[in-house]
PDB file of C-alpha atoms in Angstrom:
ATOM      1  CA  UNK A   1       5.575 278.241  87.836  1.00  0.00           C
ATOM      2  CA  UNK A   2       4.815 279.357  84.088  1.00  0.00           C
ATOM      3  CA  UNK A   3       1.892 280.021  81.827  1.00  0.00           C
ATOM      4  CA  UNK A   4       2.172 276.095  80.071  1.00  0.00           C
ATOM      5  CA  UNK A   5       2.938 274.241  83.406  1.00  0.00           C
ATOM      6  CA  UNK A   6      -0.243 275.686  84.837  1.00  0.00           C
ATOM      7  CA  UNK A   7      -2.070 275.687  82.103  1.00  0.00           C
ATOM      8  CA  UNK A   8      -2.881 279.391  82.287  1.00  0.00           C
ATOM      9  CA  UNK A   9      -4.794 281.873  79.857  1.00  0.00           C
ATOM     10  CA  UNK A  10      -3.842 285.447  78.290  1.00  0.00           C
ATOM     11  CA  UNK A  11      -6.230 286.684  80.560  1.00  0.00           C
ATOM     12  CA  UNK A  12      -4.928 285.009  83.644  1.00  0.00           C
ATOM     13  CA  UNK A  13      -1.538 286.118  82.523  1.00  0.00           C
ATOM     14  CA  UNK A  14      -2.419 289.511  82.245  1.00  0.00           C
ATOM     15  CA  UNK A  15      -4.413 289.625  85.848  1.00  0.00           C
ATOM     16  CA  UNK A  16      -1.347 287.829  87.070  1.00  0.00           C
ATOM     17  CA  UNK A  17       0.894 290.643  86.040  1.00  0.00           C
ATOM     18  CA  UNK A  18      -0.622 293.439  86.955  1.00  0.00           C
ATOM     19  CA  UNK A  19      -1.279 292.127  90.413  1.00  0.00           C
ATOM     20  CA  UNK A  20       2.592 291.448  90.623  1.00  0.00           C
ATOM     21  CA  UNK A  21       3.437 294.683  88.814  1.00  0.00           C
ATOM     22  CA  UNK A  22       1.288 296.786  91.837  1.00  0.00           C
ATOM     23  CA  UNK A  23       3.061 294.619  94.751  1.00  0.00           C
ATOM     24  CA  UNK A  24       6.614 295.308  92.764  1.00  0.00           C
ATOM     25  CA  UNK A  25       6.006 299.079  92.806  1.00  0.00           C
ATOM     26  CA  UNK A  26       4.647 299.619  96.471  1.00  0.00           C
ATOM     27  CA  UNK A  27       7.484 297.347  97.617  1.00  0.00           C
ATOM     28  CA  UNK A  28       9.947 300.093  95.287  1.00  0.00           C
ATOM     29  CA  UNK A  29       8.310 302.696  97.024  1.00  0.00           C
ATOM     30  CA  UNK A  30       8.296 301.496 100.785  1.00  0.00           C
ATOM     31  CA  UNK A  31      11.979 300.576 100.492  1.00  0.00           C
ATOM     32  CA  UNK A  32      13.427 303.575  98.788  1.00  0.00           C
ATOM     33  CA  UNK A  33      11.395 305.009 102.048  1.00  0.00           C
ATOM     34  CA  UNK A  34      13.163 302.945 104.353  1.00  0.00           C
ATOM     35  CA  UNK A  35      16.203 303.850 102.630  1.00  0.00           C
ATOM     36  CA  UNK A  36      16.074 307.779 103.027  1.00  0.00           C
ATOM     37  CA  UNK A  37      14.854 306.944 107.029  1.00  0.00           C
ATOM     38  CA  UNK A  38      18.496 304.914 107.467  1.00  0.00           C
ATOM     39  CA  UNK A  39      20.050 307.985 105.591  1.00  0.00           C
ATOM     40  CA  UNK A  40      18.477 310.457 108.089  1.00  0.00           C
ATOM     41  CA  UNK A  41      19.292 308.435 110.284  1.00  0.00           C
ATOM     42  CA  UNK A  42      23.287 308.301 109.746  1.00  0.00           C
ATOM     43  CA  UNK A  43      23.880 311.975 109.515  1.00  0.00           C
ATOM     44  CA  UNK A  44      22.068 312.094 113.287  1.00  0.00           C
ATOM     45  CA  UNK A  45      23.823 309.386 114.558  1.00  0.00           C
ATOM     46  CA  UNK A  46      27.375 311.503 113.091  1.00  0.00           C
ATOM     47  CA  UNK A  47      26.241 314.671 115.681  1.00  0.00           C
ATOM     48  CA  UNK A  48      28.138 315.179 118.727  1.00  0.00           C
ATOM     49  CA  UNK A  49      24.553 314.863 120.361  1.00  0.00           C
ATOM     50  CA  UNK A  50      22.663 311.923 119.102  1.00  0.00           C
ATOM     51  CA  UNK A  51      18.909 312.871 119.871  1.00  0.00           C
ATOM     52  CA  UNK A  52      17.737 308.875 121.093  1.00  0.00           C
ATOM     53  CA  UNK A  53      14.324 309.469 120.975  1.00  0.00           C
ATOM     54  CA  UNK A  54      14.469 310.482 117.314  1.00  0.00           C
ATOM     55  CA  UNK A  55      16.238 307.366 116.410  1.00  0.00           C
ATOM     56  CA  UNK A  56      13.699 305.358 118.189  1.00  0.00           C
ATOM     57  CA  UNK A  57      10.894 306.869 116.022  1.00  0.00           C
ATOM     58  CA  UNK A  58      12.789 306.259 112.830  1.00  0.00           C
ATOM     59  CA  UNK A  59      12.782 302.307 113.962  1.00  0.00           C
ATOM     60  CA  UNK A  60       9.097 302.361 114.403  1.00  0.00           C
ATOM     61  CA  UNK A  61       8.681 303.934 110.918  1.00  0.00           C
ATOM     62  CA  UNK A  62      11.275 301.450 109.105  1.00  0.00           C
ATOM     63  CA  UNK A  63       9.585 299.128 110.643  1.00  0.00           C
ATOM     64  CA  UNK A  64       6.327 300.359 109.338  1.00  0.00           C
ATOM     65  CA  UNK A  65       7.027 300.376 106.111  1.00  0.00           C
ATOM     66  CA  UNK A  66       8.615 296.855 106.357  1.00  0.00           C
ATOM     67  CA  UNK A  67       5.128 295.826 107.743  1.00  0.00           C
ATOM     68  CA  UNK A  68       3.150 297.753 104.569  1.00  0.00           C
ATOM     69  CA  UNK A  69       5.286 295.401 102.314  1.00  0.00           C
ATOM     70  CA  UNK A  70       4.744 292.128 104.210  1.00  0.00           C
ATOM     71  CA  UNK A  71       1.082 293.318 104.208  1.00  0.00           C
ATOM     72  CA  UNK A  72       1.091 293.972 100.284  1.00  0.00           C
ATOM     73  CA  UNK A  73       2.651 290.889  99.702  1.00  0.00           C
ATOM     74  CA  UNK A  74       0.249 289.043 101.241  1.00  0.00           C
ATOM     75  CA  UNK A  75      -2.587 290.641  99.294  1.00  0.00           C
ATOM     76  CA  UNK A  76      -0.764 290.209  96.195  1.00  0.00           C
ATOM     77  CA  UNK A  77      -0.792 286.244  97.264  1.00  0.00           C
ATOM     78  CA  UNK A  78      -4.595 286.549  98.108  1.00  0.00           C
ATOM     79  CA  UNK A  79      -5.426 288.323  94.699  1.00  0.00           C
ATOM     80  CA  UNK A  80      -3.605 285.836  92.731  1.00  0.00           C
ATOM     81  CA  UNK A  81      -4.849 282.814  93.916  1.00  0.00           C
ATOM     82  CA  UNK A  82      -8.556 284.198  93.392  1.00  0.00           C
ATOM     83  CA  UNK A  83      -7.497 284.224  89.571  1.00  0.00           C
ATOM     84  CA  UNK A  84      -6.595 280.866  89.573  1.00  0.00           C
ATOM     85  CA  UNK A  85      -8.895 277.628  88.853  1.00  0.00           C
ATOM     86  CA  UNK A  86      -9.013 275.283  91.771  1.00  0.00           C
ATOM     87  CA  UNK A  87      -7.028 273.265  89.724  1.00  0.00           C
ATOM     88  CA  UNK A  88      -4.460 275.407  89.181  1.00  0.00           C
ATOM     89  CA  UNK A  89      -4.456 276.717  92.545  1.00  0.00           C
ATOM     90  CA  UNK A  90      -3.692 272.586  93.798  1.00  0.00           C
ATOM     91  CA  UNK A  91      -0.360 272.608  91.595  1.00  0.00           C
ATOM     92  CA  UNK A  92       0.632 276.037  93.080  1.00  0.00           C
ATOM     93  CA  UNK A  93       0.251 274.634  96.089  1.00  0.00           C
ATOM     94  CA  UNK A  94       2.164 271.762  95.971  1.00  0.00           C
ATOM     95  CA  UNK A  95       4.966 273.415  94.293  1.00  0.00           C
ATOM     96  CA  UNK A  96       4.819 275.457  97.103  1.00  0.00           C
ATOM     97  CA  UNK A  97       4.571 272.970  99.830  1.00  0.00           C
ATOM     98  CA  UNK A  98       7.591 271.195  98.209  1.00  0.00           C
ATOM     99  CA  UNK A  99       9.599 274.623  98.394  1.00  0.00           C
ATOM    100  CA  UNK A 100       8.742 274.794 101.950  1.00  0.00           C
ATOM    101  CA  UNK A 101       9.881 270.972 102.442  1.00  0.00           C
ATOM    102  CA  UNK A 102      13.067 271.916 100.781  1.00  0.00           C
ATOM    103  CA  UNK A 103      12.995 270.123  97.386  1.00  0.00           C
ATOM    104  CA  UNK A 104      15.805 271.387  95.342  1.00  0.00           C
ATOM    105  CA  UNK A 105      14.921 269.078  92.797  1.00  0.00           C
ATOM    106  CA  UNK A 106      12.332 271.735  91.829  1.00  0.00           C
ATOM    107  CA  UNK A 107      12.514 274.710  89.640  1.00  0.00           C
ATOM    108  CA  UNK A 108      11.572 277.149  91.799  1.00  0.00           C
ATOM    109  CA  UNK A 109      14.071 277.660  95.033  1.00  0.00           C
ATOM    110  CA  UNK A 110      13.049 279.048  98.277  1.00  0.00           C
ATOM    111  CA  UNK A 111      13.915 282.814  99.327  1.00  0.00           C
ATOM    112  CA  UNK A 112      17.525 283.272 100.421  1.00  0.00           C
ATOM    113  CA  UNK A 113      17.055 283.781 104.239  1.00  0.00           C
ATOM    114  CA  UNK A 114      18.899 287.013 105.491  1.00  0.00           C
ATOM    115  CA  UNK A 115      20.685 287.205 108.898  1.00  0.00           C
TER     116      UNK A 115
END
């Protein structure tokens, strides 16, 4: 999806951008978060002792953090489609309902799924 095939303006552009630039640096943020939990998390798991409960609270904060991205992200969605035209919006969506049918024919691929 680009500025021409949408028929977007600077302005839309710009709103566009900084919406995504805000969701790219809380998602940053949350999983350089997650990242030092995981850390933490191997040097307890490495004593002769492993304190459980701890462990069990460092899942419910990774797992927090995963939520405040797939919470962002959906705001980020939300805030850009309110800068679209309803026109615009339509072709988003049917690029995107495509994606979700599977149509590699189209430039835009769906997420790698992760297992």
């Amino acid at each position: 999806m680009n500025q021409e095939n949408l028929g977007l303006t600077a302005d839309q552009v710009s709103k566009l951008q900084a919406i995504s630039m805000k969701f790219q640096k809380l998602k940053e943020v949350e999983k350089n978060r997650i990242h030092l939990i995981h850390m933490e998390g191997m040097q307890l798991l490495m004593q002769k002792d492993v304190n459980v409960s701890v462990l069990k609270k460092d899942i419910d904060r990774v797992l927090q953090h995963k939520k405040n991205i797939m919470t962002a992200r959906i705001e980020m969605l939300s805030d850009a489609h309110k800068v679209l035209t309803d026109q615009q919006f339509a072709k988003v969506k049917k690029l995107l309902q495509q994606m979700m049918m599977g149509g590699n024919d189209h430039p835009i691929s769906p997420p790698p799924v992760k297992h």
